[in-house]
Coordinates of C-alpha atoms in Angstrom, one line a residue:
X20 CA 192.9 45.8 146.0
X21 CA 195.8 44.3 147.8
X22 CA 195.5 44.3 151.6
X23 CA 198.8 44.4 153.5
X24 CA 199.1 44.8 157.3
X25 CA 202.0 46.9 158.6
X26 CA 203.1 45.5 162.0
X27 CA 203.8 49.0 163.2
X28 CA 200.1 49.6 163.2
X29 CA 199.0 48.4 166.7
X30 CA 195.3 49.2 166.6
X31 CA 192.5 47.3 165.1
X32 CA 191.6 48.4 161.4
X33 CA 188.1 50.0 162.0
X34 CA 189.3 53.3 160.5
X35 CA 190.8 51.6 157.5
X36 CA 187.7 49.5 156.9
X37 CA 185.6 52.6 157.0
X38 CA 187.9 54.4 154.5
X39 CA 187.7 51.2 152.2
X40 CA 183.9 51.2 152.4
X41 CA 183.7 54.9 151.4
X42 CA 186.0 54.2 148.6
X43 CA 184.1 51.2 147.4
X44 CA 180.5 52.5 147.9
X45 CA 180.9 56.2 146.9
X46 CA 184.0 55.9 144.7
X47 CA 186.0 58.3 146.9
X48 CA 189.6 58.3 145.7
X49 CA 192.0 56.7 148.2
X50 CA 194.4 59.6 148.3
X51 CA 196.0 61.3 151.3
X52 CA 193.7 64.4 150.7
X53 CA 190.5 62.4 150.8
X54 CA 191.6 60.2 153.6
X55 CA 192.2 63.2 155.7
X56 CA 189.0 64.7 154.5
X57 CA 187.2 61.7 156.1
X58 CA 188.3 62.8 159.5
X59 CA 187.2 66.5 158.9
X60 CA 183.7 65.2 158.0
X61 CA 183.7 63.1 161.1
X62 CA 184.6 66.1 163.2
X63 CA 181.3 67.7 162.1
X64 CA 179.5 64.6 163.5
X65 CA 181.5 64.9 166.6
X66 CA 180.2 68.5 167.0
X67 CA 176.6 67.4 166.6
X68 CA 177.0 64.7 169.1
X69 CA 178.7 67.0 171.7
X70 CA 175.8 69.5 171.3
X71 CA 173.3 66.6 171.8
X72 CA 175.0 65.4 174.9
X73 CA 175.2 68.8 176.5
X74 CA 171.5 69.3 175.8
X75 CA 170.7 65.9 177.3
X76 CA 172.8 66.4 180.4
X77 CA 171.3 69.9 180.9
X78 CA 167.8 68.4 180.8
X79 CA 168.5 65.4 183.0
X80 CA 170.3 67.4 185.6
X81 CA 167.8 70.2 185.5
X82 CA 170.4 72.9 184.7
X83 CA 168.8 76.1 183.2
X84 CA 169.5 75.5 179.4
X85 CA 170.2 78.6 177.4
X86 CA 170.8 77.6 173.7
X87 CA 173.7 80.2 173.5
X88 CA 175.6 78.6 176.4
X89 CA 175.0 75.1 175.2
X90 CA 176.4 76.0 171.8
X91 CA 179.3 77.8 173.4
X92 CA 180.2 74.9 175.6
X93 CA 179.9 72.6 172.4
X94 CA 182.3 74.9 170.4
X95 CA 184.8 74.9 173.2
X96 CA 184.7 71.2 173.6
X97 CA 184.8 70.4 169.8
X98 CA 187.7 72.8 169.2
X99 CA 189.7 71.4 172.2
X100 CA 193.2 71.8 170.7
X101 CA 194.5 68.2 170.8
X102 CA 191.3 66.7 169.3
X103 CA 190.9 69.6 166.8
X104 CA 194.5 69.2 165.6
X105 CA 194.2 65.4 164.7
X106 CA 190.9 66.3 162.7
X107 CA 193.3 67.3 159.9
X108 CA 195.4 64.1 159.9
X109 CA 194.7 60.5 159.1
X110 CA 194.8 59.2 162.7
X111 CA 192.2 57.2 164.6
X112 CA 191.4 59.8 167.2
X113 CA 188.5 61.5 165.4
X114 CA 186.6 58.3 164.5
X115 CA 187.4 56.8 167.9
X116 CA 185.9 59.9 169.6
X117 CA 182.9 59.7 167.2
X118 CA 181.9 56.1 168.2
X119 CA 182.5 56.7 171.9
X120 CA 180.4 59.9 171.9
X121 CA 177.7 58.2 170.0
X122 CA 177.7 55.4 172.5
X123 CA 177.4 58.0 175.3
X124 CA 174.6 59.9 173.5
X125 CA 172.6 56.8 172.9
X126 CA 173.0 55.8 176.6
X127 CA 171.7 59.2 177.7
X128 CA 168.8 58.8 175.3
X129 CA 168.0 55.3 176.7
X130 CA 168.9 53.6 173.5
X131 CA 171.2 50.9 175.2
X132 CA 171.6 48.3 172.5
X133 CA 172.5 51.0 170.0
X134 CA 174.9 52.4 172.5
X135 CA 176.6 49.0 173.0
X136 CA 176.8 48.7 169.2
X137 CA 178.7 52.0 168.9
X138 CA 180.8 50.9 171.8
X139 CA 181.7 47.8 169.8
X140 CA 182.6 49.9 166.8
X141 CA 184.8 52.1 169.0
X142 CA 186.9 49.1 170.0
X143 CA 187.5 48.2 166.3
X144 CA 189.2 51.6 166.0
X145 CA 191.1 51.6 169.3
X146 CA 191.0 48.6 171.7
X147 CA 191.4 50.7 174.9
X148 CA 187.9 52.1 174.3
X149 CA 186.6 49.0 175.9
X150 CA 187.2 51.0 179.1
X151 CA 184.4 53.4 178.0
X152 CA 182.0 50.6 177.2
X153 CA 182.6 49.3 180.8
X154 CA 182.1 52.9 182.2
X155 CA 178.7 53.3 180.4
X156 CA 177.5 49.9 181.8
X157 CA 178.6 50.6 185.4
X158 CA 177.5 54.2 185.3
X159 CA 174.0 53.1 184.3
X160 CA 173.8 50.6 187.1
X161 CA 174.9 53.3 189.5
X162 CA 172.5 55.9 188.1
X163 CA 169.6 53.2 188.1
X164 CA 170.3 52.5 191.9
X165 CA 170.6 56.3 192.7
X166 CA 167.1 56.8 191.4
X167 CA 165.9 54.1 193.6
X168 CA 167.4 55.5 196.8
X169 CA 163.9 55.9 198.5
X170 CA 163.3 52.2 197.8
X171 CA 166.7 51.3 199.3
X172 CA 165.9 53.3 202.4
X173 CA 162.6 51.6 202.8
X174 CA 164.2 48.2 202.3
X175 CA 167.0 48.9 205.0
X176 CA 164.4 50.2 207.4
X177 CA 162.3 47.0 207.1
X178 CA 165.5 44.9 207.8
X179 CA 166.3 46.9 210.9
X180 CA 162.7 46.8 212.2
X181 CA 161.1 43.6 211.0
X182 CA 164.0 41.3 210.0
X183 CA 165.6 40.0 206.8
X184 CA 162.8 37.5 205.9
X185 CA 160.2 40.3 206.0
X186 CA 162.5 42.4 203.9
X187 CA 162.8 39.7 201.3
X188 CA 159.0 39.2 201.2
X189 CA 158.7 42.9 200.7
X190 CA 161.2 43.0 197.9
X191 CA 159.3 40.2 196.0
X192 CA 155.7 41.3 196.6
X193 CA 155.7 45.0 197.1
X194 CA 158.7 46.4 195.1
X195 CA 158.6 43.6 192.4
X196 CA 162.5 43.3 192.6
X197 CA 162.4 40.7 189.7
X198 CA 160.9 43.3 187.4
X199 CA 163.5 45.9 188.4
X200 CA 166.4 43.6 187.9
X201 CA 164.9 42.5 184.6
X202 CA 164.7 46.1 183.3
X203 CA 168.3 46.8 184.5
X204 CA 169.7 43.6 183.0
X205 CA 168.0 44.2 179.6
X206 CA 169.6 47.7 179.6
X207 CA 173.1 46.6 180.3
X208 CA 173.2 43.2 178.5
X209 CA 174.6 44.7 175.3
X210 CA 177.5 46.3 177.1
X211 CA 178.0 43.0 178.9
X212 CA 178.2 41.1 175.6
X213 CA 180.7 43.6 174.1
X214 CA 183.0 43.4 177.2
X215 CA 182.7 39.5 177.1
X216 CA 183.7 39.5 173.3
X217 CA 186.6 41.7 174.2
X218 CA 187.9 39.2 176.8
X219 CA 187.6 36.5 174.2
X220 CA 189.8 38.7 171.8
X221 CA 192.3 39.2 174.6
X222 CA 192.6 35.5 175.2
X223 CA 192.9 34.7 171.4
X224 CA 195.4 37.6 170.8
X225 CA 197.2 37.0 174.0
X226 CA 197.2 40.7 174.7
X227 CA 195.5 44.0 173.8
X228 CA 198.1 45.1 171.2
X229 CA 198.0 43.8 167.6
X230 CA 201.1 44.1 165.4
X231 CA 204.4 45.1 167.0
X232 CA 204.2 44.8 170.7
X233 CA 207.6 45.7 171.7
X234 CA 206.9 49.4 172.0
X235 CA 203.6 49.0 173.8
X236 CA 204.3 46.7 176.6
X237 CA 201.9 47.5 179.6
X238 CA 203.4 49.0 182.8
X239 CA 202.2 50.6 186.0
X240 CA 202.7 54.3 185.4
X241 CA 200.9 56.2 188.1
X242 CA 202.5 59.5 187.1
X243 CA 200.2 59.5 184.0
X244 CA 197.4 60.6 186.3
X245 CA 199.3 63.6 187.4
X246 CA 200.3 64.5 183.8
X247 CA 196.6 64.2 182.9
X248 CA 195.7 66.5 185.8
X249 CA 198.0 69.2 184.4
X250 CA 196.6 68.6 181.0
X251 CA 193.2 69.4 182.2
X252 CA 194.4 72.6 183.8
X253 CA 196.1 73.7 180.6
X254 CA 193.0 73.2 178.4
X255 CA 190.4 74.4 180.9
X256 CA 192.5 77.3 182.2
X257 CA 189.4 78.9 183.9
X258 CA 189.9 76.3 186.7
X259 CA 192.9 78.3 187.9
X260 CA 190.6 81.2 188.7
X261 CA 187.5 79.3 189.8
X262 CA 189.0 76.7 192.0
X263 CA 192.2 78.1 193.5
X264 CA 190.6 79.8 196.4
X265 CA 188.7 76.7 197.3
X266 CA 191.8 74.6 197.0
X267 CA 193.8 76.7 199.4
X268 CA 190.9 76.8 201.9
X269 CA 190.8 73.0 201.7
X270 CA 194.6 72.8 202.4
X271 CA 194.1 75.0 205.5
X272 CA 191.1 73.1 206.7
X273 CA 192.6 69.6 206.4
X274 CA 196.3 70.1 207.1
X275 CA 197.1 66.5 208.0
X276 CA 195.4 65.1 204.9
X277 CA 197.0 67.8 202.7
X278 CA 200.5 66.8 204.0
X279 CA 199.7 63.2 203.5
X280 CA 198.6 63.7 199.9
X281 CA 201.7 65.8 199.2
X282 CA 203.8 63.0 200.6
X283 CA 202.2 60.3 198.6
X284 CA 202.4 62.2 195.3
X285 CA 206.0 63.0 196.0
X286 CA 206.8 59.4 196.7
X287 CA 205.0 58.2 193.5
X288 CA 206.9 60.9 191.5
X289 CA 210.1 59.7 193.0
X290 CA 209.7 56.0 192.4
X291 CA 207.4 55.9 189.4
X292 CA 208.6 58.5 186.9
X293 CA 209.6 56.7 183.7
X294 CA 210.2 57.7 180.0
X295 CA 209.5 55.7 177.0
X296 CA 212.3 55.4 174.4
X297 CA 210.0 57.3 171.9
X298 CA 209.6 60.2 174.3
X299 CA 213.3 60.5 174.5
X300 CA 214.1 60.2 170.8
X301 CA 211.1 61.4 168.7
X302 CA 211.4 65.1 168.3
X303 CA 208.3 65.4 166.1
X304 CA 206.0 65.6 169.2
X305 CA 205.7 68.5 171.7
X306 CA 205.9 66.0 174.6
X307 CA 209.6 65.4 173.6
X308 CA 210.4 69.1 174.3
X309 CA 208.1 69.4 177.4
X310 CA 209.7 66.3 178.9
X311 CA 213.2 67.9 178.5
X312 CA 211.8 71.0 180.2
X313 CA 210.2 68.9 183.0
X314 CA 213.5 67.0 183.5
X315 CA 215.6 70.1 183.6
X316 CA 213.4 71.8 186.3
X317 CA 213.0 68.6 188.3
X318 CA 216.8 68.0 188.4
X319 CA 217.2 71.2 190.2
X320 CA 213.9 71.1 192.2
X321 CA 212.7 67.5 192.2
X322 CA 209.2 68.1 193.7
X323 CA 208.4 71.6 192.4
X324 CA 205.5 70.3 190.3
X325 CA 203.9 68.3 193.1
X326 CA 201.6 71.2 194.2
X327 CA 200.5 71.6 190.6
X328 CA 199.7 67.9 190.4
X329 CA 197.7 68.1 193.6
X330 CA 195.7 71.1 192.5
X331 CA 194.9 69.4 189.2
X332 CA 193.6 66.3 190.9
X333 CA 191.5 68.6 193.2
X334 CA 190.1 70.3 190.2
X335 CA 189.1 67.0 188.6
X336 CA 187.5 65.9 191.8
X337 CA 185.6 69.1 192.1
X338 CA 184.1 68.7 188.6
X339 CA 182.6 65.2 189.1
X340 CA 182.4 65.1 192.9
X341 CA 178.6 65.2 193.0
X342 CA 178.1 62.4 190.4
X343 CA 177.5 58.9 191.8
X344 CA 179.5 57.3 188.9
X345 CA 182.7 59.3 189.7
X346 CA 184.7 56.2 190.8
X347 CA 183.7 54.4 187.6
X348 CA 185.1 57.4 185.7
X349 CA 188.4 57.3 187.7
X350 CA 188.7 53.5 187.1
X351 CA 188.1 53.9 183.3
X352 CA 190.5 56.8 183.0
X353 CA 193.1 54.9 185.0
X354 CA 192.6 51.8 183.0
X355 CA 193.2 53.9 179.8
X356 CA 196.4 55.8 180.8
X357 CA 198.1 54.1 183.8
X358 CA 199.3 51.1 181.7
X359 CA 200.9 53.4 179.1
X360 CA 204.6 54.0 179.5
X361 CA 204.6 56.6 176.7
X362 CA 203.6 60.1 177.5
X363 CA 201.3 60.8 174.5
X364 CA 198.6 63.6 174.7
X365 CA 196.3 61.5 172.4
X366 CA 195.6 59.2 175.3
X367 CA 194.1 62.0 177.3
X368 CA 191.6 63.1 174.6
X369 CA 188.6 61.0 175.7
X370 CA 189.2 61.3 179.4
X371 CA 189.2 65.0 178.9
X372 CA 186.2 65.2 176.7
X373 CA 184.1 63.1 179.1
X374 CA 185.3 65.5 181.9
X375 CA 184.5 68.6 179.9
X376 CA 181.0 67.3 179.1
X377 CA 180.2 67.4 182.8
X378 CA 180.9 71.1 183.1
X379 CA 177.5 72.6 182.6
X380 CA 177.4 75.7 184.8
X381 CA 180.4 77.8 183.7
X382 CA 179.8 81.6 183.7
X383 CA 180.4 83.5 180.6
X384 CA 183.8 84.7 181.7
X385 CA 185.0 81.1 182.3
X386 CA 183.8 80.2 178.8
X387 CA 185.5 83.3 177.4
X388 CA 188.9 82.4 179.0
X389 CA 188.6 78.9 177.6
X390 CA 187.7 80.2 174.1
X391 CA 190.6 82.6 174.1
X392 CA 193.1 79.8 175.1
X393 CA 191.7 77.5 172.4
X394 CA 192.0 80.2 169.7
X395 CA 195.5 81.0 170.7
X396 CA 196.8 77.5 171.0
X397 CA 195.1 76.3 167.8
X398 CA 196.4 79.2 165.8
X399 CA 200.0 78.9 167.1
X400 CA 200.2 75.1 166.8
X401 CA 198.8 75.1 163.3
X402 CA 201.1 77.8 162.2
X403 CA 204.1 75.8 163.6
X404 CA 202.9 72.6 161.9
X405 CA 202.7 74.5 158.5
X406 CA 205.9 76.4 158.8
X407 CA 208.3 74.3 160.9
X408 CA 210.2 71.4 159.2
X409 CA 212.3 68.8 160.9
X410 CA 214.8 66.7 159.0
X411 CA 216.1 63.3 159.9
X412 CA 219.3 61.8 158.5
X413 CA 217.7 58.6 157.5
X414 CA 214.4 60.1 156.1
X415 CA 214.2 62.1 152.9
X416 CA 210.9 63.9 153.5
X417 CA 210.5 66.7 156.0
X418 CA 208.9 65.9 159.3
X419 CA 206.3 68.1 161.0
X420 CA 205.7 68.9 164.7
X421 CA 202.5 67.5 166.0
X422 CA 201.0 66.8 169.4

């Protein structure tokens, strides 16, 4: 077998090594059909992991767990249109999601070294997954500290009433602080090593991208956060019905803050809107047509989408507002999408899936609206993919329309 690297491939070869291993061990033919079949099989594993994560989260957060609702949430998440679509193609999204979900599942089940291993494997498929390894590490530290809130309160009370020296003595003798730190450190050391190895890779590679870097130069693209917020509203449409009243009430209750937020978002849209060359020229992606629509509307009403951006951000905040690790999520999500100049919906898959996994208390009508939207979108977009052909002058084969 001759191995040749195409410089247009800018991710690490984890998916291709997996395919080669399946070919070598099981004798699976290295054809387009079987390569794509690999991702379909992986999608089943993703389904199982999503179900396990929902079950674990319901148990740990003491949410009344009905098996039918856990399964319904799992189906809606696993069939989320962008992720579902790429299960049928030989892209890195399915296996990338598999390893990240496996890392998250192991973390919830307190198997931290195994979680770190899956985190490492996720980076071999997509370098930016290091953000999720960092998220799992920080989230565990925050959750560990949140459990010990009574201990923190006792410690602060001793500082105030008896002084710092007494408090230090209390930490060492009564609360066994060294034992606590040892447990915490042993839990996160695997994540730490993975992040450290990634920093070594960055220094050696002189950047995050392998292959051709010209199309993937990092930028500061804050508008990506707003596009992701709208993305969440589109693929979780029940938020329109469940959050809109609270959103309007919040605007009325905090008029000054609301005006300030509108002003800041408008300013960012004005100075930070940018378009990658691929977005302007590659008509095989829906983002190409959506961008044309966005520019056409914005040219006549520049800030017409700002209230929608604000509502999307409010909806995201309302989903994770009560979790102590929410800022770690925001940081990881921002680290993933803000440096990307290209508007590519694939970048939003894992941030959306992580967000969707936190929604545990939906009523049946909210799940039904989501299911209906998923069925309609998946049916229409697969039909278009099969029937719509795009021809390029310099390319003999017909092109297909994808996310």
